[in-house]
Coordinates of C-alpha atoms and ligand atoms in Angstrom, one line a residue:
M1 CA 108.4 113.2 259.0
S2 CA 107.4 114.3 255.5
D3 CA 106.0 117.7 256.5
L4 CA 109.4 119.0 257.7
P5 CA 110.9 121.6 255.5
S6 CA 113.8 120.5 253.3
L7 CA 117.2 121.0 254.8
R8 CA 120.5 121.6 253.2
A9 CA 123.2 119.8 255.2
N10 CA 126.0 122.0 256.4
G11 CA 128.5 122.3 259.3
Y12 CA 125.7 123.1 261.8
R13 CA 123.3 120.3 261.0
D14 CA 121.9 117.9 258.5
T15 CA 118.7 116.9 260.3
W16 CA 115.9 118.7 262.0
C17 CA 115.5 117.9 265.7
G18 CA 111.9 116.8 264.9
G19 CA 113.3 114.5 262.1
V20 CA 115.3 112.2 264.4
L21 CA 112.8 109.4 264.3
G22 CA 112.8 105.6 264.6
D23 CA 113.6 105.0 261.0
R24 CA 117.0 106.7 261.5
V25 CA 118.3 104.2 264.0
G26 CA 121.9 103.3 263.2
A27 CA 122.4 106.3 261.1
E28 CA 124.5 109.4 261.9
A29 CA 122.8 112.7 262.4
R30 CA 123.8 116.3 263.1
V31 CA 121.3 118.6 264.7
A32 CA 121.4 122.2 266.0
G33 CA 119.2 124.2 268.3
W34 CA 118.6 125.4 271.8
V35 CA 119.1 123.5 275.1
H36 CA 115.5 123.0 276.2
R37 CA 116.3 120.9 279.3
R38 CA 119.3 119.3 280.9
R39 CA 119.5 116.4 283.3
D40 CA 122.4 114.6 284.9
H41 CA 121.8 110.9 285.3
G42 CA 124.2 108.3 286.7
G43 CA 127.2 109.9 285.0
L44 CA 125.3 110.5 281.7
I45 CA 124.1 113.9 280.6
F46 CA 120.8 114.2 278.8
I47 CA 120.0 117.3 276.8
D48 CA 116.6 118.0 275.2
L49 CA 117.6 120.0 272.1
R50 CA 114.9 122.1 270.5
D51 CA 114.5 123.6 267.1
R52 CA 111.5 124.9 265.3
T53 CA 110.3 121.4 264.4
G54 CA 110.5 119.7 267.8
I55 CA 112.8 118.2 270.4
V56 CA 115.3 115.4 270.3
Q57 CA 117.2 113.9 273.3
L58 CA 121.0 114.1 273.2
V59 CA 123.0 111.8 275.4
F60 CA 126.6 112.7 276.4
H61 CA 128.7 109.8 277.6
P62 CA 131.7 110.4 279.9
E63 CA 133.9 108.0 277.8
D64 CA 133.4 110.3 274.7
A65 CA 136.6 111.7 273.5
G66 CA 136.8 115.1 271.8
G67 CA 135.4 117.2 274.7
A68 CA 131.8 116.6 274.0
F69 CA 131.1 115.3 277.5
E70 CA 132.9 118.2 279.0
L71 CA 130.8 120.6 276.9
G72 CA 127.6 118.7 277.8
H73 CA 128.4 119.3 281.4
R74 CA 128.6 123.0 281.0
L75 CA 125.4 123.4 278.9
R76 CA 122.6 125.4 280.4
P77 CA 119.1 126.1 279.2
E78 CA 118.8 128.2 276.0
D79 CA 122.5 127.7 275.0
V80 CA 122.8 127.2 271.3
V81 CA 124.5 124.0 270.3
S82 CA 125.3 121.9 267.2
A83 CA 125.8 118.2 268.0
S84 CA 126.4 115.0 265.9
G85 CA 126.4 111.4 266.7
S86 CA 124.5 108.2 266.0
V87 CA 120.8 107.6 266.3
V88 CA 120.1 104.8 268.8
Q89 CA 117.0 103.1 269.9
R90 CA 116.0 103.9 273.5
S91 CA 115.4 100.9 275.9
P92 CA 111.7 100.3 276.2
E93 CA 111.4 101.7 279.7
T94 CA 113.0 105.0 278.6
V95 CA 110.8 105.6 275.6
N96 CA 108.9 108.9 275.8
P97 CA 105.5 108.6 274.2
E98 CA 104.9 112.3 274.5
L99 CA 107.6 113.1 271.9
P100 CA 107.5 112.1 268.2
T101 CA 111.2 111.5 268.6
G102 CA 110.7 109.7 271.9
E103 CA 111.7 106.2 270.7
V104 CA 115.3 107.3 269.9
E105 CA 118.1 109.5 271.2
L106 CA 121.2 110.9 269.6
K107 CA 124.4 109.4 271.2
V108 CA 126.6 112.5 270.8
S109 CA 130.2 112.1 269.5
A110 CA 130.9 115.7 268.8
A111 CA 129.3 119.0 269.9
E112 CA 130.0 122.6 269.5
L113 CA 128.7 125.5 271.6
L114 CA 127.4 128.1 269.1
A115 CA 126.2 130.7 271.6
D116 CA 126.1 131.0 275.4
A117 CA 122.8 132.1 276.9
E118 CA 122.3 134.1 280.0
T119 CA 119.7 132.7 282.4
P120 CA 116.4 133.7 280.9
P121 CA 114.1 135.9 283.0
F122 CA 111.4 133.2 282.8
Q123 CA 111.6 129.5 282.0
I124 CA 111.0 128.5 278.4
E125 CA 110.6 124.8 279.2
G126 CA 107.8 124.1 281.7
F127 CA 106.7 127.8 281.3
A128 CA 104.2 128.6 284.1
G129 CA 101.2 130.6 283.0
D130 CA 101.7 133.0 285.8
V131 CA 104.6 134.7 284.2
G132 CA 103.5 138.4 283.8
E133 CA 102.6 139.5 280.3
D134 CA 104.9 142.5 280.8
A135 CA 107.9 140.2 281.2
R136 CA 106.8 138.1 278.2
L137 CA 106.4 141.2 276.0
R138 CA 109.7 142.8 277.2
H139 CA 111.5 139.6 276.2
R140 CA 109.2 138.6 273.4
Y141 CA 112.0 136.8 271.5
L142 CA 112.2 134.4 274.4
D143 CA 108.4 134.1 274.8
L144 CA 108.2 133.2 271.2
R145 CA 110.5 130.3 271.8
R146 CA 107.7 128.6 273.7
E147 CA 105.8 125.9 271.9
Q148 CA 102.4 127.6 272.4
M149 CA 103.6 130.8 270.8
R150 CA 105.4 129.0 268.0
E151 CA 102.3 127.0 267.2
A152 CA 100.2 130.2 267.2
L153 CA 102.4 132.0 264.7
M154 CA 102.7 128.9 262.6
L155 CA 99.0 128.7 262.5
R156 CA 98.8 132.3 261.5
H157 CA 101.1 131.6 258.7
R158 CA 99.0 128.7 257.5
V159 CA 95.9 130.9 257.6
T160 CA 97.4 133.6 255.4
A161 CA 99.0 131.0 253.1
A162 CA 95.6 129.3 252.7
M163 CA 94.0 132.7 252.0
R164 CA 96.6 133.6 249.4
E165 CA 96.3 130.1 247.8
F166 CA 92.5 130.5 247.5
L167 CA 92.5 134.1 246.3
D168 CA 95.3 133.5 243.8
R169 CA 93.3 130.6 242.3
E170 CA 90.2 132.9 242.1
G171 CA 92.1 135.5 240.1
F172 CA 92.6 138.1 242.9
L173 CA 95.8 140.2 242.6
D174 CA 97.9 141.0 245.6
I175 CA 98.6 144.7 245.4
E176 CA 100.2 146.9 248.0
T177 CA 98.9 150.3 249.0
P178 CA 100.7 153.1 250.8
V179 CA 101.2 153.4 254.5
L180 CA 102.0 157.1 254.4
T181 CA 98.8 158.6 253.0
R182 CA 95.8 160.7 253.8
S183 CA 93.1 160.0 256.3
T184 CA 90.9 157.0 255.3
P185 CA 88.0 157.4 257.7
E186 CA 86.8 154.2 259.4
G187 CA 85.5 156.0 262.5
A188 CA 88.7 156.1 264.5
R189 CA 91.4 158.8 265.1
D190 CA 94.3 158.8 262.7
F191 CA 98.0 158.3 263.5
L192 CA 99.8 161.2 262.0
V193 CA 103.4 161.4 260.6
P194 CA 104.9 164.9 260.2
S195 CA 106.4 165.7 256.8
R196 CA 110.0 167.0 256.9
S197 CA 110.0 168.3 253.3
Q198 CA 106.6 170.1 253.7
Q199 CA 106.7 171.3 257.2
G200 CA 103.3 171.8 258.8
S201 CA 101.8 169.0 256.7
F202 CA 101.2 165.5 257.9
Y203 CA 100.7 162.1 256.5
A204 CA 98.0 159.9 258.1
L205 CA 98.5 156.2 258.5
P206 CA 95.7 154.3 256.8
Q207 CA 92.8 153.1 259.0
S208 CA 92.3 150.7 256.1
P209 CA 93.2 150.6 252.4
Q210 CA 89.6 151.4 251.7
L211 CA 90.1 154.3 249.2
F212 CA 93.0 152.7 247.4
K213 CA 91.2 149.5 246.8
Q214 CA 88.3 151.4 245.4
L215 CA 90.8 153.3 243.1
L216 CA 92.2 149.9 242.0
M217 CA 88.7 149.0 240.9
V218 CA 88.4 152.2 239.0
A219 CA 91.8 151.3 237.5
G220 CA 90.3 148.1 236.2
F221 CA 92.0 145.4 238.3
E222 CA 88.6 143.8 239.1
R223 CA 89.9 141.5 241.9
Y224 CA 92.3 142.7 244.5
Y225 CA 93.5 141.5 247.9
Q226 CA 96.1 142.4 250.4
V227 CA 97.2 141.3 253.8
A228 CA 97.2 144.9 255.0
R229 CA 98.4 146.7 258.1
C230 CA 95.9 149.2 259.4
F231 CA 96.3 151.8 262.0
R232 CA 93.7 153.2 264.3
D233 CA 94.4 155.5 267.2
E234 CA 91.7 154.3 269.5
D235 CA 91.5 153.6 273.2
L236 CA 92.6 150.1 273.4
R237 CA 90.3 147.4 274.5
A238 CA 91.3 143.8 275.2
D239 CA 90.9 142.7 271.6
R240 CA 92.3 145.7 269.9
Q241 CA 95.7 146.8 268.8
P242 CA 96.7 150.2 267.4
D243 CA 98.3 148.5 264.4
F244 CA 96.6 145.4 263.2
T245 CA 96.2 143.3 260.1
Q246 CA 93.2 142.8 257.8
L247 CA 92.7 140.6 254.9
D248 CA 91.4 143.2 252.5
I249 CA 89.4 142.3 249.4
E250 CA 87.7 144.2 246.6
M251 CA 85.9 143.1 243.4
S252 CA 84.2 144.8 240.5
F253 CA 80.9 144.2 238.7
V254 CA 79.5 142.5 241.8
G255 CA 76.5 142.8 244.2
V256 CA 76.1 141.7 247.8
D257 CA 75.5 138.0 246.9
D258 CA 78.7 137.8 244.8
V259 CA 80.9 139.1 247.5
I260 CA 79.3 136.9 250.2
E261 CA 79.5 133.8 248.0
V262 CA 83.2 134.0 247.3
N263 CA 84.1 134.9 250.9
E264 CA 82.1 132.0 252.2
R265 CA 84.2 129.7 250.0
L266 CA 87.3 131.5 251.1
L267 CA 86.5 130.8 254.8
A268 CA 85.6 127.2 254.1
H269 CA 88.9 126.7 252.3
V270 CA 90.9 128.3 255.1
F271 CA 89.1 126.4 257.8
E272 CA 89.6 123.1 255.9
R273 CA 93.3 123.8 255.5
V274 CA 94.0 124.7 259.1
G275 CA 91.5 122.5 260.9
G276 CA 88.8 125.1 261.7
P277 CA 85.1 124.2 262.0
S278 CA 83.6 122.7 258.8
L279 CA 81.2 125.1 257.3
S280 CA 77.9 124.2 255.7
L281 CA 77.3 126.8 253.0
P282 CA 75.6 129.1 252.5
L283 CA 75.9 130.6 255.9
Q284 CA 72.9 132.0 257.7
R285 CA 72.0 135.7 257.0
L286 CA 70.4 137.6 259.7
P287 CA 68.9 141.1 258.9
Y288 CA 70.3 143.8 261.2
D289 CA 66.9 144.7 262.7
E290 CA 66.2 141.1 263.6
A291 CA 69.6 140.7 265.2
I292 CA 69.0 143.8 267.4
S293 CA 65.5 142.7 268.2
R294 CA 66.4 139.1 269.1
F295 CA 69.8 139.6 270.6
G296 CA 70.2 143.3 271.3
T297 CA 73.4 143.5 269.3
D298 CA 74.7 143.5 265.7
R299 CA 77.1 140.7 266.6
P300 CA 74.9 138.1 268.2
D301 CA 76.2 134.8 269.6
T302 CA 73.5 132.5 268.3
R303 CA 74.9 129.3 269.9
F304 CA 72.3 129.6 272.6
G305 CA 68.8 131.0 273.1
M306 CA 67.7 133.3 275.9
E307 CA 66.5 135.8 273.3
L308 CA 65.3 139.3 274.1
V309 CA 61.6 140.1 274.1
D310 CA 59.7 143.3 273.7
L311 CA 57.4 144.1 276.6
N312 CA 56.3 147.6 275.6
N313 CA 52.8 146.9 274.4
I314 CA 51.9 144.9 277.5
L315 CA 53.0 147.8 279.7
A316 CA 51.6 150.6 277.6
G317 CA 49.0 151.5 280.3
T318 CA 50.9 150.5 283.4
E319 CA 50.6 152.3 286.6
F320 CA 54.2 151.4 287.5
K321 CA 55.9 154.8 287.2
V322 CA 59.4 153.6 286.3
F323 CA 58.1 151.7 283.2
A324 CA 55.4 154.3 282.3
S325 CA 57.9 157.2 282.3
V326 CA 60.4 155.4 280.1
I327 CA 57.7 154.4 277.6
A328 CA 56.3 158.0 277.6
A329 CA 59.8 159.3 276.8
G330 CA 60.1 157.0 273.7
G331 CA 62.1 154.4 275.6
T332 CA 61.5 150.7 275.6
V333 CA 61.0 147.9 278.1
R334 CA 62.7 144.7 277.1
G335 CA 63.5 141.5 278.9
L336 CA 64.8 138.0 278.8
N337 CA 64.0 134.7 280.4
A338 CA 67.2 133.2 282.0
G339 CA 65.5 129.9 282.7
K340 CA 65.0 128.0 285.9
R341 CA 67.6 129.4 288.3
E342 CA 68.1 129.6 292.0
L343 CA 70.2 132.7 292.8
P344 CA 70.9 134.1 296.2
R345 CA 70.0 137.8 296.8
S346 CA 73.7 138.7 296.6
A347 CA 73.9 137.3 293.0
L348 CA 70.7 139.2 292.1
D349 CA 72.3 142.4 293.5
G350 CA 75.3 141.6 291.5
L351 CA 73.2 141.5 288.3
I352 CA 71.8 144.9 289.2
S353 CA 75.2 146.5 289.7
R354 CA 76.4 144.9 286.4
A355 CA 73.4 146.4 284.6
Q356 CA 74.2 149.8 286.1
E357 CA 77.8 149.5 285.2
L358 CA 76.7 148.8 281.6
G359 CA 74.7 152.0 281.6
A360 CA 71.2 151.0 282.7
K361 CA 69.5 153.0 285.4
G362 CA 68.3 149.7 287.0
L363 CA 67.3 146.1 286.4
V364 CA 64.1 144.4 287.4
W365 CA 64.5 140.8 288.4
A366 CA 61.7 138.3 289.1
F367 CA 61.1 134.6 289.5
R368 CA 57.8 133.3 288.1
E369 CA 55.7 132.0 291.0
G370 CA 52.2 130.7 290.2
G371 CA 50.5 133.2 287.9
G372 CA 52.7 136.1 289.1
W373 CA 56.2 137.1 290.2
R374 CA 58.4 136.8 293.2
S375 CA 60.1 140.1 292.9
P376 CA 60.4 143.4 294.7
T377 CA 58.7 144.9 291.6
A378 CA 55.7 142.6 291.7
K379 CA 53.6 144.8 293.9
F380 CA 53.8 147.6 291.3
L381 CA 52.3 145.6 288.5
S382 CA 48.7 144.3 288.1
A383 CA 47.9 140.6 288.0
A384 CA 46.9 140.9 284.4
E385 CA 50.3 142.6 283.5
L386 CA 52.2 139.9 285.4
G387 CA 50.3 137.2 283.6
A388 CA 50.9 138.8 280.2
L389 CA 54.6 139.3 281.0
N390 CA 55.0 135.7 282.0
E391 CA 53.4 134.6 278.8
R392 CA 55.4 136.9 276.5
L393 CA 58.6 135.8 278.3
G394 CA 57.6 132.1 278.0
A395 CA 58.1 131.9 281.8
E396 CA 57.6 128.6 283.6
E397 CA 57.6 128.2 287.4
G398 CA 60.9 129.2 288.9
D399 CA 62.3 130.9 285.8
L400 CA 64.4 134.0 286.4
L401 CA 63.2 137.0 284.4
L402 CA 65.3 140.1 283.8
V403 CA 63.8 143.4 282.5
V404 CA 65.4 146.7 281.6
A405 CA 63.5 149.9 280.8
D406 CA 65.6 152.5 279.1
K407 CA 66.4 154.1 275.8
P408 CA 66.3 151.3 273.2
K409 CA 70.1 151.5 272.6
V410 CA 70.8 151.2 276.3
A411 CA 68.2 148.5 277.0
N412 CA 69.5 146.4 274.1
A413 CA 73.2 146.8 275.0
V414 CA 72.6 146.0 278.6
L415 CA 70.5 142.9 278.0
A416 CA 72.8 141.7 275.2
Q417 CA 75.7 141.8 277.6
L418 CA 73.8 140.2 280.5
R419 CA 72.7 137.5 278.1
L420 CA 76.4 136.7 277.4
D421 CA 77.4 136.9 281.1
L422 CA 74.6 134.5 282.1
A423 CA 75.5 132.1 279.3
A424 CA 79.1 132.0 280.7
D425 CA 77.9 131.7 284.3
F426 CA 75.4 128.9 283.5
N427 CA 77.5 127.2 280.8
L428 CA 74.8 127.6 278.2
V429 CA 77.1 127.4 275.1
P430 CA 77.1 123.8 273.9
E431 CA 80.5 122.2 273.8
G432 CA 82.2 122.5 270.4
A433 CA 79.4 124.6 268.9
D434 CA 80.2 127.2 266.3
A435 CA 77.9 129.8 264.8
L436 CA 79.1 131.8 261.8
L437 CA 76.6 134.1 260.2
W438 CA 76.2 137.3 258.1
I439 CA 74.5 140.3 259.4
V440 CA 72.9 142.0 256.4
D441 CA 70.4 144.9 255.6
W442 CA 72.2 147.4 257.8
P443 CA 71.0 151.0 258.3
L444 CA 73.3 153.3 256.3
M445 CA 73.6 155.8 259.1
E446 CA 72.9 156.3 262.8
S447 CA 72.2 159.5 264.6
S448 CA 75.3 161.0 266.1
D449 CA 75.7 162.6 269.5
G450 CA 76.0 166.0 267.9
G451 CA 72.5 165.6 266.3
G452 CA 73.7 164.8 262.8
W453 CA 74.4 161.4 261.2
D454 CA 77.3 159.0 261.3
P455 CA 77.9 156.1 258.9
L456 CA 77.5 152.7 260.4
H457 CA 80.3 151.4 258.3
H458 CA 82.2 154.2 256.4
P459 CA 81.0 157.0 254.1
F460 CA 81.7 155.1 250.9
T461 CA 79.1 152.4 251.6
S462 CA 76.4 152.2 249.0
P463 CA 72.8 152.9 250.1
A464 CA 70.2 150.4 248.9
A465 CA 68.3 151.5 245.7
D466 CA 65.5 153.3 247.5
F467 CA 67.8 155.9 249.1
D468 CA 66.1 159.1 250.0
P469 CA 68.5 161.8 251.1
A470 CA 65.7 163.5 252.9
D471 CA 65.4 160.5 255.3
P472 CA 69.0 159.5 256.2
G473 CA 67.7 157.5 259.2
G474 CA 65.6 155.3 257.1
A475 CA 68.3 154.5 254.5
R476 CA 69.5 150.9 254.2
A477 CA 73.1 150.0 253.3
L478 CA 74.4 147.3 251.0
A479 CA 76.6 146.1 253.8
Y480 CA 77.4 142.8 255.5
D481 CA 79.4 141.8 258.5
L482 CA 80.6 138.3 259.4
V483 CA 80.0 137.2 263.0
W484 CA 81.6 134.2 264.6
N485 CA 80.4 133.1 268.0
G486 CA 79.4 136.7 268.9
Q487 CA 82.6 138.3 267.6
E488 CA 82.8 140.5 264.5
M489 CA 85.3 138.9 262.1
G490 CA 84.9 141.2 259.2
G491 CA 82.7 143.4 257.3
G492 CA 82.3 145.2 254.0
S493 CA 79.8 146.6 251.5
I494 CA 79.0 147.4 248.0
R495 CA 80.5 150.9 247.4
I496 CA 79.1 154.1 245.9
S497 CA 80.5 154.1 242.4
D498 CA 78.7 157.3 241.3
A499 CA 80.2 160.7 242.2
G500 CA 76.7 162.3 242.4
L501 CA 75.4 159.7 244.8
Q502 CA 78.6 160.0 246.8
G503 CA 78.1 163.7 247.1
K504 CA 74.5 163.2 248.4
V505 CA 75.7 160.7 251.0
F506 CA 78.5 163.1 252.1
A507 CA 75.9 165.8 252.4
A508 CA 73.6 163.7 254.5
L509 CA 76.6 163.0 256.8
G510 CA 77.2 166.7 257.2
I511 CA 80.2 166.8 254.9
D512 CA 79.6 169.8 252.6
E513 CA 80.9 170.1 249.1
A514 CA 84.0 172.1 250.0
E515 CA 85.0 169.6 252.7
A516 CA 84.3 166.6 250.5
E517 CA 86.4 168.2 247.8
A518 CA 89.3 168.9 250.2
R519 CA 89.3 165.5 251.8
F520 CA 88.1 163.2 249.1
G521 CA 88.4 165.2 245.9
F522 CA 90.7 162.5 244.4
L523 CA 88.0 159.8 245.0
L524 CA 85.2 161.9 243.6
E525 CA 87.3 162.8 240.6
A526 CA 88.2 159.1 240.0
L527 CA 84.5 158.2 240.2
R528 CA 83.8 160.5 237.3
Y529 CA 86.2 158.7 235.0
G530 CA 84.2 155.5 234.7
A531 CA 84.0 153.6 237.9
P532 CA 82.6 150.0 237.8
P533 CA 80.1 148.8 240.3
H534 CA 82.3 147.4 243.0
G535 CA 82.4 146.1 246.6
G536 CA 84.5 144.2 249.0
I537 CA 85.2 143.2 252.5
A538 CA 87.9 143.1 255.1
F539 CA 88.5 140.4 257.7
G540 CA 90.3 141.1 261.0
L541 CA 93.2 138.6 260.6
D542 CA 94.3 138.8 264.2
R543 CA 90.9 138.0 265.6
L544 CA 90.3 135.3 263.1
V545 CA 93.6 133.6 264.1
Q546 CA 92.9 134.1 267.7
R547 CA 89.7 132.2 267.4
L548 CA 91.2 129.5 265.4
A549 CA 94.0 129.1 267.9
N550 CA 91.6 129.3 270.8
A551 CA 93.9 131.9 272.3
D552 CA 92.9 134.0 275.3
S553 CA 94.2 137.2 273.9
I554 CA 94.7 138.7 270.4
R555 CA 98.3 139.4 271.6
D556 CA 99.0 135.7 271.7
V557 CA 98.7 135.5 267.9
I558 CA 100.8 138.6 267.1
A559 CA 104.5 138.3 267.1
F560 CA 105.2 141.7 268.5
P561 CA 102.0 143.2 270.0
K562 CA 101.5 146.4 272.0
T563 CA 100.5 146.4 275.7
A564 CA 97.1 147.6 276.7
S565 CA 98.4 151.1 277.0
G566 CA 99.6 151.0 273.4
A567 CA 103.3 150.7 274.3
D568 CA 105.8 148.3 272.8
A569 CA 107.5 146.9 275.9
L570 CA 110.3 145.4 273.8
T571 CA 111.5 148.5 271.9
G572 CA 110.1 151.1 274.3
A573 CA 108.0 152.8 271.6
P574 CA 106.4 155.3 271.7
A575 CA 109.5 157.2 272.8
P576 CA 110.5 160.9 273.1
I577 CA 112.4 162.3 270.1
D578 CA 115.3 164.7 270.3
E579 CA 115.3 168.4 269.6
V580 CA 117.0 168.0 266.2
Q581 CA 114.4 165.5 265.0
L582 CA 111.6 167.9 266.1
R583 CA 113.3 170.8 264.3
D584 CA 113.7 168.8 261.1
V585 CA 109.9 168.3 260.9
G586 CA 109.2 171.9 262.1
L587 CA 107.5 170.9 265.3
Q588 CA 107.7 172.3 268.8
L589 CA 106.2 170.5 271.8
R590 CA 103.6 172.1 273.9
A591 CA 103.5 171.7 277.7
K592 CA 102.1 168.3 278.6
R593 CA 98.4 168.1 279.1
P594 CA 97.5 167.8 282.8
P595 CA 95.8 164.5 283.5
G596 CA 92.2 164.7 282.4
G597 CA 92.8 168.1 280.8
R598 CA 92.3 168.9 277.1
Ligands
LIG1 N1 87.5 149.2 255.0 C1 86.5 148.5 255.8 C2 87.0 148.3 257.2 O1 88.2 148.4 257.4 C3 86.1 147.1 255.2 C4 85.5 147.2 253.9 O2 84.5 148.0 253.8 O3 85.9 146.5 253.0 O4 86.3 148.0 258.1

């Protein structure tokens, strides 16, 4: 097979297992690898030998001199072996069409045991999916021997190789940035590393290379990329890891369209190389406000409809207290039409509990019946209101309607999730459909719980030209996110390249001059030495590969991931350190926090 890596013949092997093909019949070959499977058959011993490229069948004959048969007899799964012999055609009835090497076998004349394997804690061959993830992570080097994991990591390699190939061709320079650094705020908690030489001081691990890539633009590199490790001390969710990888990109003398254009071509190139969906460019761009209004979320899955609808003005004068009080308090009533469904009461109760679990106070359900509703709520609404609601929701006879009245943020989040749940339950996503789109025209800031303002991206994102510091909530950002089938794959922005404007944005975010100077003085200073207009993006590599591999978990495309509690089951990290190490860095441990304490 031409896509096998080249191989220098040596005492271990001269051929890849996956290279022992029909065209080698009659030739001699020497292979090396792991015993995948072993069978005893009418005095013959069959070994499936596995290396990175595939599996070849070895046959040990009892009449073989030189101890090979005797060794074959002793071999057990995962032993490491080198074997040589002649490639022979299998008889037609023993051909294995499942294997590329299935037409031939290697008739072993000499074999050497290179390493004995203990019985693995789970089977590599014929791995059953019910092996616990803890065991898989604890013995990750064994788990990684499985074909599915090997394929996933090889795919990951091909993705990054294609990225590098494209970016190199486009003149981007691969430049590394430090891992021991100062806080680079991306909205998460920092991982900290105590300094030994300056006791009491700490490095922070970068949440992203954001500030360094901006400095590289100030330095005049113009086009930068890096496959960068990022560190965020967040509560882990299913698709998060405390250390993860981004494809990080920055460019100078560009606006939003320039960054989007080159990144669309990058994605198209990568997908083409690794067999992802074929993209028709340019991709759709959806303004943030429209995404929220139609889908309730800034990462909409647009592969199916069931869009959200505003019901406020229909209900402005309603007598129904629940709706009226929410509207009076500045809340919103929104709903969706889930289509013609027949659901038992228990399933409807399930939807209500789900809505509550997602943060709503309640959920109104209804089926359109004639001009009105079949619903416990119907009696509280006038015939005119029901008629208007049916019309706004596009309801036909028997359609299931769901309505949430709450603060806009809650109503949107709850309906957005119910929409996804229902799509999964009712199989609404068309087979093989893919939707990649940009979310653009973001707000610059959102109000924070403390009454101030938080950046929607990070504090270095440029506001649109009409920025008015007196109206932070109205400001728009030159930012863009890429969404694939409802998952955020990456995001970026044009940056602030003017120290004065950066100061104003810091001020609006409640970062005063002294704090800005202390935390980001180096950036503000750099911006005063001639900073080009610049912008960039970062893609979550793990997630991108997960989607391309169609893997259930992000952990299935990472060689050595952490468990859900942030632990490394293989090495035992994080682990206590001894007194000497603590003293070296000038630290003393406090009593452990009681559970739930601060
Ligand atoms: N640094 C940003 C992030 O990690 C991406 C960017 O703005 O380029 O999300």
